[in-house]
């Protein structure tokens, strides 16, 4: 049995260009895994990039769990 779990929540808001956002998306491991596993498929970020305006305001929510040591 573990001690209580604390859930922390915070938000990040930033502005970035389309190129910066696309570069950020290309760092995701899931994106790179998709490309490696599907070399014959079209890069999905190409269509994403076409649909984005030049400058973006990005607001993202994050959460993490903080667990303490196991109770004896």
PDB file of N, CA and C in Angstrom:
ATOM      1  N   UNK A   1       0.852  -1.179   0.000  1.00  0.00           N
ATOM      2  CA  UNK A   1       0.000   0.000   0.000  1.00  0.00           C
ATOM      3  C   UNK A   1       0.895   1.238   0.000  1.00  0.00           C
ATOM      4  N   UNK A   2       0.546   2.193  -0.826  1.00  0.00           N
ATOM      5  CA  UNK A   2       1.322   3.423  -0.919  1.00  0.00           C
ATOM      6  C   UNK A   2       0.646   4.548  -0.153  1.00  0.00           C
ATOM      7  N   UNK A   3       1.429   5.519   0.239  1.00  0.00           N
ATOM      8  CA  UNK A   3       0.886   6.718   0.869  1.00  0.00           C
ATOM      9  C   UNK A   3       0.050   7.473  -0.155  1.00  0.00           C
ATOM     10  N   UNK A   4      -0.639   8.500   0.301  1.00  0.00           N
ATOM     11  CA  UNK A   4      -1.479   9.299  -0.599  1.00  0.00           C
ATOM     12  C   UNK A   4      -0.667   9.812  -1.785  1.00  0.00           C
ATOM     13  N   UNK A   5      -1.342   9.910  -2.913  1.00  0.00           N
ATOM     14  CA  UNK A   5      -0.724  10.405  -4.135  1.00  0.00           C
ATOM     15  C   UNK A   5      -1.160  11.854  -4.328  1.00  0.00           C
ATOM     16  N   UNK A   6      -0.190  12.710  -4.551  1.00  0.00           N
ATOM     17  CA  UNK A   6      -0.480  14.122  -4.774  1.00  0.00           C
ATOM     18  C   UNK A   6      -0.468  14.398  -6.273  1.00  0.00           C
ATOM     19  N   UNK A   7      -1.538  14.983  -6.765  1.00  0.00           N
ATOM     20  CA  UNK A   7      -1.622  15.317  -8.186  1.00  0.00           C
ATOM     21  C   UNK A   7      -1.322  16.809  -8.340  1.00  0.00           C
ATOM     22  N   UNK A   8      -0.306  17.115  -9.124  1.00  0.00           N
ATOM     23  CA  UNK A   8       0.067  18.496  -9.368  1.00  0.00           C
ATOM     24  C   UNK A   8      -0.394  18.888 -10.768  1.00  0.00           C
ATOM     25  N   UNK A   9      -0.906  20.101 -10.911  1.00  0.00           N
ATOM     26  CA  UNK A   9      -1.417  20.566 -12.194  1.00  0.00           C
ATOM     27  C   UNK A   9      -0.841  21.946 -12.462  1.00  0.00           C
ATOM     28  N   UNK A  10      -0.371  22.172 -13.658  1.00  0.00           N
ATOM     29  CA  UNK A  10       0.077  23.502 -14.037  1.00  0.00           C
ATOM     30  C   UNK A  10      -0.101  23.686 -15.529  1.00  0.00           C
ATOM     31  N   UNK A  11      -0.093  24.934 -15.959  1.00  0.00           N
ATOM     32  CA  UNK A  11      -0.268  25.246 -17.369  1.00  0.00           C
ATOM     33  C   UNK A  11       0.906  26.057 -17.872  1.00  0.00           C
ATOM     34  N   UNK A  12       1.190  25.887 -19.147  1.00  0.00           N
ATOM     35  CA  UNK A  12       2.217  26.666 -19.818  1.00  0.00           C
ATOM     36  C   UNK A  12       1.556  27.351 -21.009  1.00  0.00           C
ATOM     37  N   UNK A  13       1.809  28.627 -21.145  1.00  0.00           N
ATOM     38  CA  UNK A  13       1.279  29.363 -22.287  1.00  0.00           C
ATOM     39  C   UNK A  13       2.449  30.054 -22.979  1.00  0.00           C
ATOM     40  N   UNK A  14       2.547  29.878 -24.281  1.00  0.00           N
ATOM     41  CA  UNK A  14       3.643  30.463 -25.034  1.00  0.00           C
ATOM     42  C   UNK A  14       3.189  30.795 -26.448  1.00  0.00           C
ATOM     43  N   UNK A  15       3.950  31.624 -27.102  1.00  0.00           N
ATOM     44  CA  UNK A  15       3.699  31.929 -28.504  1.00  0.00           C
ATOM     45  C   UNK A  15       4.860  31.386 -29.310  1.00  0.00           C
ATOM     46  N   UNK A  16       4.543  30.843 -30.470  1.00  0.00           N
ATOM     47  CA  UNK A  16       5.589  30.307 -31.328  1.00  0.00           C
ATOM     48  C   UNK A  16       5.156  30.402 -32.776  1.00  0.00           C
ATOM     49  N   UNK A  17       6.127  30.340 -33.651  1.00  0.00           N
ATOM     50  CA  UNK A  17       5.820  30.342 -35.074  1.00  0.00           C
ATOM     51  C   UNK A  17       5.363  28.949 -35.495  1.00  0.00           C
ATOM     52  N   UNK A  18       4.807  28.875 -36.672  1.00  0.00           N
ATOM     53  CA  UNK A  18       4.388  27.574 -37.210  1.00  0.00           C
ATOM     54  C   UNK A  18       5.585  26.631 -37.285  1.00  0.00           C
ATOM     55  N   UNK A  19       6.719  27.140 -37.749  1.00  0.00           N
ATOM     56  CA  UNK A  19       7.914  26.298 -37.887  1.00  0.00           C
ATOM     57  C   UNK A  19       8.397  25.792 -36.528  1.00  0.00           C
ATOM     58  N   UNK A  20       8.326  26.632 -35.506  1.00  0.00           N
ATOM     59  CA  UNK A  20       8.729  26.198 -34.166  1.00  0.00           C
ATOM     60  C   UNK A  20       7.806  25.108 -33.643  1.00  0.00           C
ATOM     61  N   UNK A  21       6.494  25.270 -33.860  1.00  0.00           N
ATOM     62  CA  UNK A  21       5.531  24.274 -33.397  1.00  0.00           C
ATOM     63  C   UNK A  21       5.719  22.949 -34.121  1.00  0.00           C
ATOM     64  N   UNK A  22       5.904  23.006 -35.427  1.00  0.00           N
ATOM     65  CA  UNK A  22       6.114  21.788 -36.205  1.00  0.00           C
ATOM     66  C   UNK A  22       7.392  21.092 -35.736  1.00  0.00           C
ATOM     67  N   UNK A  23       8.446  21.857 -35.500  1.00  0.00           N
ATOM     68  CA  UNK A  23       9.687  21.276 -34.983  1.00  0.00           C
ATOM     69  C   UNK A  23       9.474  20.613 -33.636  1.00  0.00           C
ATOM     70  N   UNK A  24       8.680  21.249 -32.784  1.00  0.00           N
ATOM     71  CA  UNK A  24       8.349  20.682 -31.474  1.00  0.00           C
ATOM     72  C   UNK A  24       7.594  19.365 -31.633  1.00  0.00           C
ATOM     73  N   UNK A  25       6.598  19.337 -32.521  1.00  0.00           N
ATOM     74  CA  UNK A  25       5.830  18.105 -32.754  1.00  0.00           C
ATOM     75  C   UNK A  25       6.723  16.971 -33.248  1.00  0.00           C
ATOM     76  N   UNK A  26       7.725  17.310 -34.020  1.00  0.00           N
ATOM     77  CA  UNK A  26       8.619  16.281 -34.564  1.00  0.00           C
ATOM     78  C   UNK A  26       9.543  15.678 -33.514  1.00  0.00           C
ATOM     79  N   UNK A  27       9.561  16.240 -32.307  1.00  0.00           N
ATOM     80  CA  UNK A  27      10.368  15.650 -31.231  1.00  0.00           C
ATOM     81  C   UNK A  27       9.615  14.558 -30.483  1.00  0.00           C
ATOM     82  N   UNK A  28       8.310  14.422 -30.714  1.00  0.00           N
ATOM     83  CA  UNK A  28       7.510  13.435 -29.991  1.00  0.00           C
ATOM     84  C   UNK A  28       7.937  12.026 -30.382  1.00  0.00           C
ATOM     85  N   UNK A  29       8.116  11.186 -29.399  1.00  0.00           N
ATOM     86  CA  UNK A  29       8.554   9.816 -29.676  1.00  0.00           C
ATOM     87  C   UNK A  29       7.518   9.055 -30.494  1.00  0.00           C
ATOM     88  N   UNK A  30       6.232   9.310 -30.270  1.00  0.00           N
ATOM     89  CA  UNK A  30       5.187   8.626 -31.029  1.00  0.00           C
ATOM     90  C   UNK A  30       5.246   8.967 -32.509  1.00  0.00           C
ATOM     91  N   UNK A  31       5.563  10.213 -32.802  1.00  0.00           N
ATOM     92  CA  UNK A  31       5.698  10.641 -34.199  1.00  0.00           C
ATOM     93  C   UNK A  31       6.862   9.905 -34.855  1.00  0.00           C
ATOM     94  N   UNK A  32       7.991   9.887 -34.184  1.00  0.00           N
ATOM     95  CA  UNK A  32       9.167   9.222 -34.745  1.00  0.00           C
ATOM     96  C   UNK A  32       8.970   7.712 -34.848  1.00  0.00           C
ATOM     97  N   UNK A  33       8.271   7.133 -33.890  1.00  0.00           N
ATOM     98  CA  UNK A  33       7.965   5.701 -33.955  1.00  0.00           C
ATOM     99  C   UNK A  33       7.076   5.414 -35.167  1.00  0.00           C
ATOM    100  N   UNK A  34       6.064   6.273 -35.392  1.00  0.00           N
ATOM    101  CA  UNK A  34       5.185   6.106 -36.551  1.00  0.00           C
ATOM    102  C   UNK A  34       5.993   6.133 -37.841  1.00  0.00           C
ATOM    103  N   UNK A  35       6.887   7.107 -37.976  1.00  0.00           N
ATOM    104  CA  UNK A  35       7.691   7.210 -39.194  1.00  0.00           C
ATOM    105  C   UNK A  35       8.567   5.974 -39.401  1.00  0.00           C
ATOM    106  N   UNK A  36       9.154   5.481 -38.321  1.00  0.00           N
ATOM    107  CA  UNK A  36      10.022   4.297 -38.424  1.00  0.00           C
ATOM    108  C   UNK A  36       9.232   3.043 -38.780  1.00  0.00           C
ATOM    109  N   UNK A  37       8.018   2.919 -38.238  1.00  0.00           N
ATOM    110  CA  UNK A  37       7.201   1.727 -38.472  1.00  0.00           C
ATOM    111  C   UNK A  37       6.414   1.793 -39.780  1.00  0.00           C
ATOM    112  N   UNK A  38       6.290   2.986 -40.350  1.00  0.00           N
ATOM    113  CA  UNK A  38       5.464   3.171 -41.555  1.00  0.00           C
ATOM    114  C   UNK A  38       6.215   3.983 -42.604  1.00  0.00           C
ATOM    115  N   UNK A  39       7.327   3.477 -43.095  1.00  0.00           N
ATOM    116  CA  UNK A  39       8.132   4.272 -44.029  1.00  0.00           C
ATOM    117  C   UNK A  39       7.427   4.583 -45.345  1.00  0.00           C
ATOM    118  N   UNK A  40       6.399   3.823 -45.699  1.00  0.00           N
ATOM    119  CA  UNK A  40       5.695   4.056 -46.954  1.00  0.00           C
ATOM    120  C   UNK A  40       4.519   5.015 -46.819  1.00  0.00           C
ATOM    121  N   UNK A  41       4.182   5.403 -45.583  1.00  0.00           N
ATOM    122  CA  UNK A  41       3.049   6.298 -45.367  1.00  0.00           C
ATOM    123  C   UNK A  41       3.508   7.752 -45.370  1.00  0.00           C
ATOM    124  N   UNK A  42       2.571   8.613 -45.706  1.00  0.00           N
ATOM    125  CA  UNK A  42       2.841  10.051 -45.756  1.00  0.00           C
ATOM    126  C   UNK A  42       3.084  10.592 -44.342  1.00  0.00           C
ATOM    127  N   UNK A  43       4.018  11.512 -44.227  1.00  0.00           N
ATOM    128  CA  UNK A  43       4.308  12.179 -42.962  1.00  0.00           C
ATOM    129  C   UNK A  43       3.065  12.963 -42.531  1.00  0.00           C
ATOM    130  N   UNK A  44       2.434  12.625 -41.389  1.00  0.00           N
ATOM    131  CA  UNK A  44       1.190  13.293 -40.989  1.00  0.00           C
ATOM    132  C   UNK A  44       1.384  14.766 -40.615  1.00  0.00           C
ATOM    133  N   UNK A  45       2.586  15.149 -40.312  1.00  0.00           N
ATOM    134  CA  UNK A  45       2.819  16.542 -39.924  1.00  0.00           C
ATOM    135  C   UNK A  45       2.738  17.480 -41.132  1.00  0.00           C
ATOM    136  N   UNK A  46       2.910  16.958 -42.320  1.00  0.00           N
ATOM    137  CA  UNK A  46       2.795  17.797 -43.513  1.00  0.00           C
ATOM    138  C   UNK A  46       1.400  18.426 -43.590  1.00  0.00           C
ATOM    139  N   UNK A  47       0.353  17.630 -43.394  1.00  0.00           N
ATOM    140  CA  UNK A  47      -1.013  18.152 -43.429  1.00  0.00           C
ATOM    141  C   UNK A  47      -1.289  19.053 -42.231  1.00  0.00           C
ATOM    142  N   UNK A  48      -0.752  18.708 -41.084  1.00  0.00           N
ATOM    143  CA  UNK A  48      -0.912  19.554 -39.900  1.00  0.00           C
ATOM    144  C   UNK A  48      -0.332  20.937 -40.166  1.00  0.00           C
ATOM    145  N   UNK A  49       0.850  20.975 -40.716  1.00  0.00           N
ATOM    146  CA  UNK A  49       1.521  22.247 -40.972  1.00  0.00           C
ATOM    147  C   UNK A  49       0.730  23.114 -41.953  1.00  0.00           C
ATOM    148  N   UNK A  50       0.142  22.498 -42.971  1.00  0.00           N
ATOM    149  CA  UNK A  50      -0.651  23.249 -43.953  1.00  0.00           C
ATOM    150  C   UNK A  50      -1.863  23.918 -43.313  1.00  0.00           C
ATOM    151  N   UNK A  51      -2.409  23.309 -42.269  1.00  0.00           N
ATOM    152  CA  UNK A  51      -3.608  23.832 -41.626  1.00  0.00           C
ATOM    153  C   UNK A  51      -3.360  24.862 -40.543  1.00  0.00           C
ATOM    154  N   UNK A  52      -2.108  25.148 -40.243  1.00  0.00           N
ATOM    155  CA  UNK A  52      -1.782  26.078 -39.162  1.00  0.00           C
ATOM    156  C   UNK A  52      -1.571  27.492 -39.688  1.00  0.00           C
ATOM    157  N   UNK A  53      -1.946  28.466 -38.881  1.00  0.00           N
ATOM    158  CA  UNK A  53      -1.645  29.849 -39.240  1.00  0.00           C
ATOM    159  C   UNK A  53      -0.162  30.113 -38.975  1.00  0.00           C
ATOM    160  N   UNK A  54       0.335  31.244 -39.437  1.00  0.00           N
ATOM    161  CA  UNK A  54       1.769  31.544 -39.325  1.00  0.00           C
ATOM    162  C   UNK A  54       2.240  31.624 -37.875  1.00  0.00           C
ATOM    163  N   UNK A  55       1.507  32.327 -37.032  1.00  0.00           N
ATOM    164  CA  UNK A  55       1.891  32.476 -35.629  1.00  0.00           C
ATOM    165  C   UNK A  55       0.835  31.849 -34.739  1.00  0.00           C
ATOM    166  N   UNK A  56       1.269  31.177 -33.698  1.00  0.00           N
ATOM    167  CA  UNK A  56       0.374  30.420 -32.836  1.00  0.00           C
ATOM    168  C   UNK A  56       0.501  30.881 -31.393  1.00  0.00           C
ATOM    169  N   UNK A  57      -0.585  30.767 -30.666  1.00  0.00           N
ATOM    170  CA  UNK A  57      -0.560  30.916 -29.213  1.00  0.00           C
ATOM    171  C   UNK A  57      -0.915  29.540 -28.668  1.00  0.00           C
ATOM    172  N   UNK A  58      -0.025  28.943 -27.938  1.00  0.00           N
ATOM    173  CA  UNK A  58      -0.193  27.567 -27.468  1.00  0.00           C
ATOM    174  C   UNK A  58      -0.382  27.574 -25.958  1.00  0.00           C
ATOM    175  N   UNK A  59      -1.422  26.911 -25.506  1.00  0.00           N
ATOM    176  CA  UNK A  59      -1.665  26.766 -24.072  1.00  0.00           C
ATOM    177  C   UNK A  59      -1.846  25.286 -23.796  1.00  0.00           C
ATOM    178  N   UNK A  60      -1.035  24.750 -22.940  1.00  0.00           N
ATOM    179  CA  UNK A  60      -1.037  23.321 -22.664  1.00  0.00           C
ATOM    180  C   UNK A  60      -1.141  23.077 -21.167  1.00  0.00           C
ATOM    181  N   UNK A  61      -1.938  22.125 -20.792  1.00  0.00           N
ATOM    182  CA  UNK A  61      -2.039  21.727 -19.392  1.00  0.00           C
ATOM    183  C   UNK A  61      -1.212  20.463 -19.180  1.00  0.00           C
ATOM    184  N   UNK A  62      -0.524  20.425 -18.079  1.00  0.00           N
ATOM    185  CA  UNK A  62       0.287  19.273 -17.719  1.00  0.00           C
ATOM    186  C   UNK A  62      -0.147  18.790 -16.344  1.00  0.00           C
ATOM    187  N   UNK A  63       0.076  17.553 -16.091  1.00  0.00           N
ATOM    188  CA  UNK A  63      -0.133  17.045 -14.746  1.00  0.00           C
ATOM    189  C   UNK A  63       0.929  15.995 -14.469  1.00  0.00           C
ATOM    190  N   UNK A  64       1.194  15.807 -13.234  1.00  0.00           N
ATOM    191  CA  UNK A  64       2.110  14.741 -12.842  1.00  0.00           C
ATOM    192  C   UNK A  64       1.677  14.222 -11.489  1.00  0.00           C
ATOM    193  N   UNK A  65       2.054  13.021 -11.202  1.00  0.00           N
ATOM    194  CA  UNK A  65       1.747  12.412  -9.927  1.00  0.00           C
ATOM    195  C   UNK A  65       3.018  12.329  -9.109  1.00  0.00           C
ATOM    196  N   UNK A  66       2.879  12.639  -7.847  1.00  0.00           N
ATOM    197  CA  UNK A  66       4.011  12.540  -6.935  1.00  0.00           C
ATOM    198  C   UNK A  66       3.639  11.495  -5.887  1.00  0.00           C
ATOM    199  N   UNK A  67       4.395  10.427  -5.836  1.00  0.00           N
ATOM    200  CA  UNK A  67       4.118   9.343  -4.888  1.00  0.00           C
ATOM    201  C   UNK A  67       5.193   9.331  -3.811  1.00  0.00           C
ATOM    202  N   UNK A  68       4.765   9.071  -2.612  1.00  0.00           N
ATOM    203  CA  UNK A  68       5.737   8.957  -1.532  1.00  0.00           C
ATOM    204  C   UNK A  68       6.104   7.484  -1.348  1.00  0.00           C
ATOM    205  N   UNK A  69       7.018   7.235  -0.453  1.00  0.00           N
ATOM    206  CA  UNK A  69       7.480   5.856  -0.229  1.00  0.00           C
ATOM    207  C   UNK A  69       6.351   4.966   0.261  1.00  0.00           C
ATOM    208  N   UNK A  70       6.533   3.697  -0.004  1.00  0.00           N
ATOM    209  CA  UNK A  70       5.540   2.712   0.396  1.00  0.00           C
ATOM    210  C   UNK A  70       5.421   2.666   1.917  1.00  0.00           C
ATOM    211  N   UNK A  71       4.162   2.580   2.386  1.00  0.00           N
ATOM    212  CA  UNK A  71       3.921   2.427   3.826  1.00  0.00           C
ATOM    213  C   UNK A  71       4.274   1.010   4.252  1.00  0.00           C
ATOM    214  N   UNK A  72       4.798   0.884   5.436  1.00  0.00           N
ATOM    215  CA  UNK A  72       5.150  -0.462   5.945  1.00  0.00           C
ATOM    216  C   UNK A  72       4.026  -1.049   6.731  1.00  0.00           C
TER     217      UNK A  72
END
